[in-house]
Amino acid sequence: MPEAIARTGPGIPRRRRPFLCGLPMRLKARERFGQYRIMRRLAEGGCAEVYSAVDTVGGVEVALKIPHPELLASRGLEWFQKEARLLAPLDHPNILPIKTAGMIEGQFVVVTPLGVENLEDRLRRRLGARKALDYGRQMLEALAYAHSRHIVHCDLKPENLILFRDGRVRLTDFGLAKIAMRTLDASGSGTVGYVAPEQAMGRPSPRSDVFSAGLILWRMMAGELPAWPFDWPYPGIERVRRAYHPALIALVRKATEVDHRRRHADGQALRQAFLRIAPRARRRPAARRGRGARSRVDWRTLRFRLFRREHGPALAASHVCPSCAGPLAEAMIFCPWCGRRRGKHREPTKFATRCPRCGRGVKADWRYCPWCYGAAVGPSTARTYGDPAYERSCRGSDCDRREQLPFMRYCPWCRGKTTRRWKIAGTRSRCSRCGWGVLSEYWEHCPWCGAPLRKA
């Protein structure tokens, strides 16, 4: 396949990125793309591919949205530039801003801040009532602001709600949005499952966004998504009745009425109704009194609480296993409670960037991933960073830095395997297979090698 050649100097050709059947060759991890270094591909939709990358100039992580070339050829840049123009005047903390939008190496790219995950990914794990109400409030804040500017989103869904480390939710992807003051003609637009009936018939309005927002609220509350013909009661109603106030249930039912005339007028009206209910929206289980009353907290939850209090800060056990809800540390390869292997870390990390192979955090001056022996990950800067958490030195004779954090499996400077066995402060228990420190009074499995632990 011939490649386009662009000359960068007299007699010095530079190869541009080849195209195959109208689609660009996928960007690879660690590849340079303009001023950005690609980390990994986040998603691929019908319109564009999204990558996480590091801005080598600013030293921050960003998301790159690259439209498919065949759409650019059929629609031109106008269709994608519209999203940038729509977002430009929207200045709200719950709407994802665009950092830049322009051509990079012959491709149109939209650059935005990088979140931790989207709401669709978060909903694969258990979501508590308090967190669901917080996410719902932030979603409605963004929707109300967009409707106040006469912008209808037309594609409101969990994938377009991005979660950040500070707990903020930001609405993105206004590619299907329409200016409400103009003719609304969007037959077939939206995402099946969250699209309002009248929008599917080609008559979208702000009430269509209200319908989609109501379905998202119900899925966060019940863990299940209602389907056509949207007969009441929706699936998961018993769980919702135990956890939420009837007024909130009535609000969601009104927002998801099939007849759009019975819904809230727009996002502003839905937001106001939600805020009136929010203080009493969550049901609190009544405390049992009397001698024979049993605690509502089971023994497993009590064990998790005791572990967090005694060892959580020392082990940085700030994450949760999606299978058993047990507390985890980012460095753990296996869940010590249920033994599930943690192949890729998908939760937030305190480090500047992530390893593209295992998803665990790495510092900006490390050369290799110390957790999985993956490919080289840096350094992304010439600076060196000290850390008071460094506990020991690498024994490799060729290692020039030597510092290591607790429970590293490999040296981040020379990639040498850790030979000394890590201990856990306050205990002498060790795994019989790998020899690393364990808490046999709490754990069922070794978090470093996955071996079952024998109880004392």
mmCIF file of C-alpha atoms in Angstrom, residues 334 341 421 430-436 438 446 448-454:
data_model
loop_
_atom_site.group_PDB
_atom_site.id
_atom_site.type_symbol
_atom_site.label_atom_id
_atom_site.label_comp_id
_atom_site.label_asym_id
_atom_site.label_seq_id
_atom_site.Cartn_x
_atom_site.Cartn_y
_atom_site.Cartn_z
ATOM 1 C CA PHE A 334 -4.768 -10.680 43.696
ATOM 2 C CA ARG A 341 -6.716 -11.895 39.955
ATOM 3 C CA ARG A 421 10.887 -10.159 50.333
ATOM 4 C CA ARG A 430 4.616 -14.654 55.478
ATOM 5 C CA CYS A 431 3.163 -16.431 52.465
ATOM 6 C CA SER A 432 4.425 -20.014 52.262
ATOM 7 C CA ARG A 433 4.779 -19.733 48.475
ATOM 8 C CA CYS A 434 6.325 -16.311 47.744
ATOM 9 C CA GLY A 435 7.575 -15.390 51.223
ATOM 10 C CA TRP A 436 6.129 -11.866 51.175
ATOM 11 C CA VAL A 438 0.636 -11.290 54.646
ATOM 12 C CA CYS A 446 -1.860 -13.945 49.365
ATOM 13 C CA TRP A 448 1.112 -10.984 45.847
ATOM 14 C CA CYS A 449 0.963 -14.536 44.408
ATOM 15 C CA GLY A 450 -2.645 -15.646 45.005
ATOM 16 C CA ALA A 451 -1.799 -18.701 47.134
ATOM 17 C CA PRO A 452 -4.416 -19.719 49.759
ATOM 18 C CA LEU A 453 -3.311 -18.861 53.297
ATOM 19 C CA ARG A 454 -3.303 -21.304 56.157
#
